[in-house]
CSV table of N, CA, C and O in Angstrom, one decimal:
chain,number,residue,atom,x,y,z
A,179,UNK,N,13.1,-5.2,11.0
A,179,UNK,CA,12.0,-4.8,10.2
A,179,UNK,C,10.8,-4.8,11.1
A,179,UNK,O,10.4,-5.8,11.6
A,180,UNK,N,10.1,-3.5,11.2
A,180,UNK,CA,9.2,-3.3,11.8
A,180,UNK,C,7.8,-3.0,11.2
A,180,UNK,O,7.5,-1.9,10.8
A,181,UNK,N,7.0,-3.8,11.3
A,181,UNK,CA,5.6,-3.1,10.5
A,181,UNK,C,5.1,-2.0,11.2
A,181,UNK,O,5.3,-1.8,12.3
A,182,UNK,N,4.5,-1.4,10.6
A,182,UNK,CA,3.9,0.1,11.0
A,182,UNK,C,2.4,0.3,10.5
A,182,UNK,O,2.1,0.3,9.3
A,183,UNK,N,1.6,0.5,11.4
A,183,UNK,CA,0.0,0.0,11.6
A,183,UNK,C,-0.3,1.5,10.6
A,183,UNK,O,-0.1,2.6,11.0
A,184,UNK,N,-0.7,1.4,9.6
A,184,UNK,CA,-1.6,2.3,8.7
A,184,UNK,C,-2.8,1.8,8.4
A,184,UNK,O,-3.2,0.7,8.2
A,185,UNK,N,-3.5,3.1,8.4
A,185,UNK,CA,-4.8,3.1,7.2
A,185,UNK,C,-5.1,3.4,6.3
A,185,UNK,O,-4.9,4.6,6.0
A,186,UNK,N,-5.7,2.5,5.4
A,186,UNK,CA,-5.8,3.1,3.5
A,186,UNK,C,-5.5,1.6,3.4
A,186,UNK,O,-5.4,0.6,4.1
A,187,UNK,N,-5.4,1.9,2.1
A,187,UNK,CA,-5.4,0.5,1.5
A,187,UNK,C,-3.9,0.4,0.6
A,187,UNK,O,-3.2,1.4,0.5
A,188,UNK,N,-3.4,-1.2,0.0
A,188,UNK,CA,-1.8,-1.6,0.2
A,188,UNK,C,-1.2,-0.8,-0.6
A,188,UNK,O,-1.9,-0.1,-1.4
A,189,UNK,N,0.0,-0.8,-0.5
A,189,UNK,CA,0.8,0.0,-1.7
A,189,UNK,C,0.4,-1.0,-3.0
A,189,UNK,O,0.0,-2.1,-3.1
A,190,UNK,N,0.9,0.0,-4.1
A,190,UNK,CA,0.9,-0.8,-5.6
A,190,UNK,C,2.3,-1.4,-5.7
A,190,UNK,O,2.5,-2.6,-5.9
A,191,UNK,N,3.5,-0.2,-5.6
A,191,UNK,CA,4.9,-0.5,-5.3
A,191,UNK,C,5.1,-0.4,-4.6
A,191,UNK,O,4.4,0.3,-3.8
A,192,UNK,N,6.6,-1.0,-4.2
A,192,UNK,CA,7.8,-0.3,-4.0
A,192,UNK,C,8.4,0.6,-3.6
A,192,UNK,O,9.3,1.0,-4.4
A,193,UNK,N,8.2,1.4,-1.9
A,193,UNK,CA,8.8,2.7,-2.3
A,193,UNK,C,9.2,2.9,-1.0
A,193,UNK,O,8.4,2.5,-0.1
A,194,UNK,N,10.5,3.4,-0.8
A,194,UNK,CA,11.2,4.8,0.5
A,194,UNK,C,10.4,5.2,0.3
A,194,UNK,O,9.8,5.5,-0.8
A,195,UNK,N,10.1,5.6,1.7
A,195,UNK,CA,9.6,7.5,2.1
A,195,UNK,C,10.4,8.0,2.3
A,195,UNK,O,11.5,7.5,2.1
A,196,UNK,N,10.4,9.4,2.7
A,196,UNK,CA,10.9,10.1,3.0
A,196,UNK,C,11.7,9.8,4.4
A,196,UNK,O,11.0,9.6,5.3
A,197,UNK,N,12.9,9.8,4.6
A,197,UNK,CA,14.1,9.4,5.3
A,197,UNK,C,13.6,10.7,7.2
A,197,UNK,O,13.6,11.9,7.5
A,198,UNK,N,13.4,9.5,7.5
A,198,UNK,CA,13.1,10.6,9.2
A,198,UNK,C,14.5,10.4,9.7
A,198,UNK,O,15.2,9.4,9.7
A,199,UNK,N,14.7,11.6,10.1
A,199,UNK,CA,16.1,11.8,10.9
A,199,UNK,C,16.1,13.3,11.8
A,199,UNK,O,16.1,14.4,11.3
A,200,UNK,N,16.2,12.9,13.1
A,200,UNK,CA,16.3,14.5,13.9
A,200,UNK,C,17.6,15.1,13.4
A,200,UNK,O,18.7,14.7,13.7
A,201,UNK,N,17.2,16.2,12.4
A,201,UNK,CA,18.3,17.0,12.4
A,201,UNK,C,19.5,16.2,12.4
A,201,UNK,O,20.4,16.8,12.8
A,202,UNK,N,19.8,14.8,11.9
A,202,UNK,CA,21.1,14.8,11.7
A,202,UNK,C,22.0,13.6,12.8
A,202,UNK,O,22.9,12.9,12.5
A,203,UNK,N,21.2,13.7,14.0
A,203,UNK,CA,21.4,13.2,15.2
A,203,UNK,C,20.7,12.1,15.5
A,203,UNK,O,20.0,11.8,14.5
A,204,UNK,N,20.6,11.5,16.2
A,204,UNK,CA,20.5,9.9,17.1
A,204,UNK,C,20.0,9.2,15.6
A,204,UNK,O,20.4,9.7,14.5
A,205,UNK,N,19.3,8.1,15.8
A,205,UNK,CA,19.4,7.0,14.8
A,205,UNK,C,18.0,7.5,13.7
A,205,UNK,O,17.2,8.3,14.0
A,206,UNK,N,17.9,6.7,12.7
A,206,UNK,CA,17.8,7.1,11.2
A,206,UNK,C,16.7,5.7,10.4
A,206,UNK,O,16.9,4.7,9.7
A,207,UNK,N,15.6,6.2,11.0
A,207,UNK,CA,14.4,5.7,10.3
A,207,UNK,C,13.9,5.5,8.8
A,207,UNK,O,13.6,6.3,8.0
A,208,UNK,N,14.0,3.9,8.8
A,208,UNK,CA,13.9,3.9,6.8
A,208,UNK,C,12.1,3.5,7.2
A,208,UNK,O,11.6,2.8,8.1
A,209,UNK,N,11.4,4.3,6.1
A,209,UNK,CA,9.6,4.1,6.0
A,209,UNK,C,9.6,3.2,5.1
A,209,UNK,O,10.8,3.5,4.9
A,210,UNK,N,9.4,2.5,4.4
A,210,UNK,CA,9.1,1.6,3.1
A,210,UNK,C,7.7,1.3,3.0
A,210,UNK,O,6.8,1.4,3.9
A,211,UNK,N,7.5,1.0,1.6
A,211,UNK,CA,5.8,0.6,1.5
A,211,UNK,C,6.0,-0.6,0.6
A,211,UNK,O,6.6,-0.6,-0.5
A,212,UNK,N,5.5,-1.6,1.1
A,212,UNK,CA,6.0,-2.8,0.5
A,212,UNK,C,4.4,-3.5,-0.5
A,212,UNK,O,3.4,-3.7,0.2
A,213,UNK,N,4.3,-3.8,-1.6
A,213,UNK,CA,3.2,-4.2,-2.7
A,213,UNK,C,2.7,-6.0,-2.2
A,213,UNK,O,1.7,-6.7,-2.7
A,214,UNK,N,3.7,-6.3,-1.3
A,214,UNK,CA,3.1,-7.9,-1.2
A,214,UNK,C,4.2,-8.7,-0.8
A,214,UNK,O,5.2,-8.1,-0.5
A,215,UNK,N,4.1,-10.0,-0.7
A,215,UNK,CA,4.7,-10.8,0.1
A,215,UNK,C,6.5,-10.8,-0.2
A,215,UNK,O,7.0,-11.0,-1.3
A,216,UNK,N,6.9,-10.6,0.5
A,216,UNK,CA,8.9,-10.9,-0.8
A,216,UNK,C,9.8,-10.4,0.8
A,216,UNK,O,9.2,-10.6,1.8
A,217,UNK,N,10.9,-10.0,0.9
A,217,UNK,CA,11.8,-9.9,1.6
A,217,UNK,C,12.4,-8.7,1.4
A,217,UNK,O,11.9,-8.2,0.4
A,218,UNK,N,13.2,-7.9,2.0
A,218,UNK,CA,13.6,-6.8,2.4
A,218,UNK,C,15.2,-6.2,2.9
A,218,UNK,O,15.3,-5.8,4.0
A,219,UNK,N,16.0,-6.3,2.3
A,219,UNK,CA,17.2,-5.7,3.0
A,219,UNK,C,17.5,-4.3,3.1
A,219,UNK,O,16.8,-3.6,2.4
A,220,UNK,N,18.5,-3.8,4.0
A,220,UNK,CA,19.0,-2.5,3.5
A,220,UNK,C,20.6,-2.7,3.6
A,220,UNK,O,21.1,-3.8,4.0
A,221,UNK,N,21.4,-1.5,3.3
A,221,UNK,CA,22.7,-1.2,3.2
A,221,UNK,C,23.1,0.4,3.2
A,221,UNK,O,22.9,1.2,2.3
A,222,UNK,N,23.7,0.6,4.6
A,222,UNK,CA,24.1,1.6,4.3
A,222,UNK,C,25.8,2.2,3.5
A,222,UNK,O,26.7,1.4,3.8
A,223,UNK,N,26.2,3.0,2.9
A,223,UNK,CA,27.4,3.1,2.5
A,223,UNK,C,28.1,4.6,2.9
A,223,UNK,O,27.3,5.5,3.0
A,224,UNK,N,29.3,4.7,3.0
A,224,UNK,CA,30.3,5.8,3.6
A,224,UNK,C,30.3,6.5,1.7
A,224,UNK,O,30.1,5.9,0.7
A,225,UNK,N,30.7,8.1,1.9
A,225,UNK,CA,30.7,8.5,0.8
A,225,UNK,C,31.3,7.8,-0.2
A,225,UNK,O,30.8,7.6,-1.3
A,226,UNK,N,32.8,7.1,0.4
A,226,UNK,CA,33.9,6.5,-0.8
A,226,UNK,C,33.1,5.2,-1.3
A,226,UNK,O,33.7,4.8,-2.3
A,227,UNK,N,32.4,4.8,-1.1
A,227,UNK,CA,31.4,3.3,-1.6
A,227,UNK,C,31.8,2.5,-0.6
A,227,UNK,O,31.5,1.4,-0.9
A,228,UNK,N,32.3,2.5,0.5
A,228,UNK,CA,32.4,1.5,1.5
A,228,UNK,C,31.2,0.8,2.6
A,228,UNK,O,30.9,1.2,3.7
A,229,UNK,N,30.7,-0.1,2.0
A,229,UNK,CA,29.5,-0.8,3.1
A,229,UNK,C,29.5,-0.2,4.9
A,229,UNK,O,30.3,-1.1,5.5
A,230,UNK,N,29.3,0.3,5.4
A,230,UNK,CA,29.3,0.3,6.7
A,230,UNK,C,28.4,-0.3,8.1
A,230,UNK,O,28.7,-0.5,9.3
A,231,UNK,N,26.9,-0.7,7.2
A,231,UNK,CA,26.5,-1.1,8.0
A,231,UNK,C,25.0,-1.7,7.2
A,231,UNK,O,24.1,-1.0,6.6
A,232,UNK,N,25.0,-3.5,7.5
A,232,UNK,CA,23.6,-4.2,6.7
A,232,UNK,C,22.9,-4.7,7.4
A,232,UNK,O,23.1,-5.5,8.3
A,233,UNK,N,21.6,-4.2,6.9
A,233,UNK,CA,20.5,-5.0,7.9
A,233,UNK,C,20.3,-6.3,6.9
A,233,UNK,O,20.0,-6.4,5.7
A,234,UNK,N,20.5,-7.3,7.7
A,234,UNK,CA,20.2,-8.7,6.4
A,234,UNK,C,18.7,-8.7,5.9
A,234,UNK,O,17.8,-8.1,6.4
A,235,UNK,N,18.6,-9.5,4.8
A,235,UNK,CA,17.2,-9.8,4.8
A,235,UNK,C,16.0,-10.1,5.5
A,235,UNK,O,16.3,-11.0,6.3
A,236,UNK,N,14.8,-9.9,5.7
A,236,UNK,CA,13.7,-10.1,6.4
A,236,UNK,C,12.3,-10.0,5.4
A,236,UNK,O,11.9,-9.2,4.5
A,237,UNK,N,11.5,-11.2,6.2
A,237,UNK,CA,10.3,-11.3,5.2
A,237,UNK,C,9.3,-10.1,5.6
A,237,UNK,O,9.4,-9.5,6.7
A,238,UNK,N,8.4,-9.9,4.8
A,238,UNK,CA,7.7,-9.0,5.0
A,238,UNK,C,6.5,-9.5,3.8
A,238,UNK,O,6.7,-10.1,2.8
A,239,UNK,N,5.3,-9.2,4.3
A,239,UNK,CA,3.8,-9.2,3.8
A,239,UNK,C,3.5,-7.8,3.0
A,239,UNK,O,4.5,-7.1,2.7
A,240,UNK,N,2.5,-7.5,2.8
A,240,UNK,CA,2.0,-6.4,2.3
A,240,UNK,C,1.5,-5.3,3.0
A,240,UNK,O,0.5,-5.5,3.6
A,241,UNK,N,2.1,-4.0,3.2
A,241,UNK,CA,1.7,-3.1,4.1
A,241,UNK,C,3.2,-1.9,4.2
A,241,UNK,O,3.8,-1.7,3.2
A,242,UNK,N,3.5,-1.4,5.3
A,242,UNK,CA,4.1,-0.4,5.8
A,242,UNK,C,5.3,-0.6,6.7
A,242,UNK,O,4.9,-0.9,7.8
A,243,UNK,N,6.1,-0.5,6.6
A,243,UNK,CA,7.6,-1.0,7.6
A,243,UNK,C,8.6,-0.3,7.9
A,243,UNK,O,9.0,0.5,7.0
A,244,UNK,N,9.4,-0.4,9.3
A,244,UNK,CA,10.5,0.8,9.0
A,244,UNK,C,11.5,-0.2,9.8
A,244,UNK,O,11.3,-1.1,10.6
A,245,UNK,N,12.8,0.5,9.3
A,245,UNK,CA,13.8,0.2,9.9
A,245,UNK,C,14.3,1.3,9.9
A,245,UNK,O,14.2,2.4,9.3
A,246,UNK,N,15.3,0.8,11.3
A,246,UNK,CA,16.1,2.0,11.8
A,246,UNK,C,17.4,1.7,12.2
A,246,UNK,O,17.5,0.6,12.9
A,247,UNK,N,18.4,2.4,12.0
A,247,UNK,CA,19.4,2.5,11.9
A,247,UNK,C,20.2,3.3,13.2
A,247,UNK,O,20.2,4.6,13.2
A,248,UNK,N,20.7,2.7,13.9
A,248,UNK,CA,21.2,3.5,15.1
A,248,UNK,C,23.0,4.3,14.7
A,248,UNK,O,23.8,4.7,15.6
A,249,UNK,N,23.3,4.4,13.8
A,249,UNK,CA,24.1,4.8,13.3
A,249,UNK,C,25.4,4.4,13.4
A,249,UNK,O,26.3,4.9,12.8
A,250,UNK,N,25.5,3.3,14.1
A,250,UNK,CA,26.9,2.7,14.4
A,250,UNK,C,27.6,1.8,13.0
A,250,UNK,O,26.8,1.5,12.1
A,251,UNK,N,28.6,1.5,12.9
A,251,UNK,CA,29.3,0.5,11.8
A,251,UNK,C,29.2,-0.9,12.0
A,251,UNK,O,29.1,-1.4,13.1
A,252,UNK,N,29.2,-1.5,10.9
A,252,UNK,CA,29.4,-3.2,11.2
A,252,UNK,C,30.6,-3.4,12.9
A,252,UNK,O,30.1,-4.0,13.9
A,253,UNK,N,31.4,-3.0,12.9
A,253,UNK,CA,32.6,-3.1,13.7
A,253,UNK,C,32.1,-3.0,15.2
A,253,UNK,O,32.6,-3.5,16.2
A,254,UNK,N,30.7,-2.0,15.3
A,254,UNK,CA,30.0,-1.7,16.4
A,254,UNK,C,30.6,-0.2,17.2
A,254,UNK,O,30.4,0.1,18.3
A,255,UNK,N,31.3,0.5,16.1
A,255,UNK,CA,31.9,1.7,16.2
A,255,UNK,C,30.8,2.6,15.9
A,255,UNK,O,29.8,2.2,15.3
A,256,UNK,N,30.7,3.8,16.4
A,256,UNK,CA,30.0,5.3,16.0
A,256,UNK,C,30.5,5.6,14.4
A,256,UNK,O,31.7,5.8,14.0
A,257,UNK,N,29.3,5.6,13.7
A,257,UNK,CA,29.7,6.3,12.1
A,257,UNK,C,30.3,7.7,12.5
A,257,UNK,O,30.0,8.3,13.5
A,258,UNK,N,31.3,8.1,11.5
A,258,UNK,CA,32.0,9.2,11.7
A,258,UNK,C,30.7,10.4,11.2
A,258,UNK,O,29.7,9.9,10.7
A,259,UNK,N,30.7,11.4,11.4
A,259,UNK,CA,30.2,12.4,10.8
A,259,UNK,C,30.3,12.5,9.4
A,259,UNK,O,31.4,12.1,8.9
A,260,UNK,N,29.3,13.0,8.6
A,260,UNK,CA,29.4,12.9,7.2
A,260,UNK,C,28.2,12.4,6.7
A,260,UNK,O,27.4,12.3,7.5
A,261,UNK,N,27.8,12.2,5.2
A,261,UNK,CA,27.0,11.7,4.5
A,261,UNK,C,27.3,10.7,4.2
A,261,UNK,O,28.4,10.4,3.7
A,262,UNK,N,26.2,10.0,4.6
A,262,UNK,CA,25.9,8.5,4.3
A,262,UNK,C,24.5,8.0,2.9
A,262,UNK,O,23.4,8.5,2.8
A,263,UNK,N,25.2,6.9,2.0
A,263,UNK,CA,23.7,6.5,1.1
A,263,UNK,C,23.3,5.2,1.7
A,263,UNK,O,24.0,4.5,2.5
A,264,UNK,N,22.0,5.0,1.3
A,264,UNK,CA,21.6,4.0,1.5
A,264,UNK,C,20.8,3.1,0.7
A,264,UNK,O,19.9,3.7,0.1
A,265,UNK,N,20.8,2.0,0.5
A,265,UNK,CA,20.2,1.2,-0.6
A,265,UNK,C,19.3,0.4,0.1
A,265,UNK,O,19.6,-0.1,1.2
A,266,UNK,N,18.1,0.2,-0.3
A,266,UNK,CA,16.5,-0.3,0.3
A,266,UNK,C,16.4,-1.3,-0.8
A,266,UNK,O,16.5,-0.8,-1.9
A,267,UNK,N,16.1,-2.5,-0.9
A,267,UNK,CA,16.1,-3.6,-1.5
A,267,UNK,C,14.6,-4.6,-1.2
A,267,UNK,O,14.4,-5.0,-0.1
A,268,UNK,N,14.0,-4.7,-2.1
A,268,UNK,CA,13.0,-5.4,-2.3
A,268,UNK,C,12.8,-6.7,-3.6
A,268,UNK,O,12.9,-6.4,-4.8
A,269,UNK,N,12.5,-8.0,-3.1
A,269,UNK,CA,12.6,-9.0,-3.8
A,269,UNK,C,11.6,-10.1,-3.4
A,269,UNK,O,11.7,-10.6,-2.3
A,270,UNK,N,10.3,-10.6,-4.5
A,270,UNK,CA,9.2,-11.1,-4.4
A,270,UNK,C,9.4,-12.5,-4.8
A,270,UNK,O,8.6,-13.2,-4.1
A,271,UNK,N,10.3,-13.4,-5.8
A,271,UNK,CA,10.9,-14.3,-5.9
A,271,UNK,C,10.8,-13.6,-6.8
A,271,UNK,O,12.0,-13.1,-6.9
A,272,UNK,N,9.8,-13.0,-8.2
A,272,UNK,CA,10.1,-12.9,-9.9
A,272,UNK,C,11.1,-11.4,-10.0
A,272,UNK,O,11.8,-11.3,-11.0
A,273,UNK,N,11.1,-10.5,-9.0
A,273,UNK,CA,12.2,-9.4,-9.6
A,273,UNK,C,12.4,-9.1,-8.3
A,273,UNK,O,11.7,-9.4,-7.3
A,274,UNK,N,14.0,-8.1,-8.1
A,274,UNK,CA,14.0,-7.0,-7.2
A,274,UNK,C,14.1,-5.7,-8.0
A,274,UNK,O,14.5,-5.2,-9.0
A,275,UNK,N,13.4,-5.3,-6.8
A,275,UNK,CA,13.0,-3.5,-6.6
A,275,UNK,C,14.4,-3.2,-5.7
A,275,UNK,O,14.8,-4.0,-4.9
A,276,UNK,N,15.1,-2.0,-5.9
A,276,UNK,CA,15.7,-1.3,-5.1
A,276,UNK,C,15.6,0.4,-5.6
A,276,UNK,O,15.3,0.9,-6.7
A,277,UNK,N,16.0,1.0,-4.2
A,277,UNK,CA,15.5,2.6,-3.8
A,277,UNK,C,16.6,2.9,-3.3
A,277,UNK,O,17.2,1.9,-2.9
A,278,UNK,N,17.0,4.1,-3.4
A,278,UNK,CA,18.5,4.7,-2.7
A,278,UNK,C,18.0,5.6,-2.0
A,278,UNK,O,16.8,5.8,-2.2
A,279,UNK,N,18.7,6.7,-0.8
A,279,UNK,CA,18.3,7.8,-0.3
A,279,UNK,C,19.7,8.1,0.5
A,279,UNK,O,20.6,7.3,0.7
A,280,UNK,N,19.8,8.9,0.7
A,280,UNK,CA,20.9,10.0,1.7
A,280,UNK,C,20.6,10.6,2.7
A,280,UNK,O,19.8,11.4,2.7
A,281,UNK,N,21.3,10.2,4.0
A,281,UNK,CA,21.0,10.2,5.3
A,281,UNK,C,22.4,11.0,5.8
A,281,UNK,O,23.5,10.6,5.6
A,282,UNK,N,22.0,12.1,6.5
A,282,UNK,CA,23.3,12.7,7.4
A,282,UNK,C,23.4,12.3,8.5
A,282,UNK,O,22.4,12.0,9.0
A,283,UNK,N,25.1,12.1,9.3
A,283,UNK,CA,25.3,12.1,10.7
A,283,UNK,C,25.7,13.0,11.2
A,283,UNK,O,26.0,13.8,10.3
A,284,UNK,N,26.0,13.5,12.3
A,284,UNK,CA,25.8,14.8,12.7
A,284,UNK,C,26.6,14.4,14.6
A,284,UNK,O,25.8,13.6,15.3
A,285,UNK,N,27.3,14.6,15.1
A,285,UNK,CA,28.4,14.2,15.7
A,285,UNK,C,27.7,14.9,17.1
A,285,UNK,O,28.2,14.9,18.2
């Protein structure tokens, strides 16, 4: 989890951005805008629902953050080509927030 220095003032929610990815190719930038203090996971999944690859939890403050995804599998294998989803998880102690989005690989 990386913070990412913006200007403006904090998010209200919860939210993916828009999923950065060259065309398909090398690894796969999650933007998040996070509302305040709480923790953060992601999860990506293979079309069939199979987990392929989790970033564990990490704390995070209020502001701007990205993770990224170099596209490989838990196993430490290259993801096959194909469409991948992804689940973005946010959790303050009183609720979680979660976001989905769809990310291509591209061989």
């Amino acid at each position: 989890l990386a913070p990412i220095a913006a200007a403006g003032s904090l998010p209200m929610a919860f939210a993916l951005l828009p999923i950065v990815q060259p065309m398909g190719h090398g690894p796969v930038t999650l933007e998040m805008a996070i509302p305040g203090p709480g923790r953060v996971s992601a999860d990506f999944f293979s079309v069939d629902g199979r987990r392929v690859h989790a970033v564990p939890w990490a704390g995070a403050s209020a502001g701007r953050y990205s993770i990224t995804w170099d596209t490989t599998t838990e196993d430490g294998r290259n993801a096959a080509t194909g469409m991948y989803f992804v689940r973005v998880m946010f959790e303050d102690g009183a609720r979680r927030s979660v976001q989905t989005g769809r990310v291509l690989v591209l061989r």
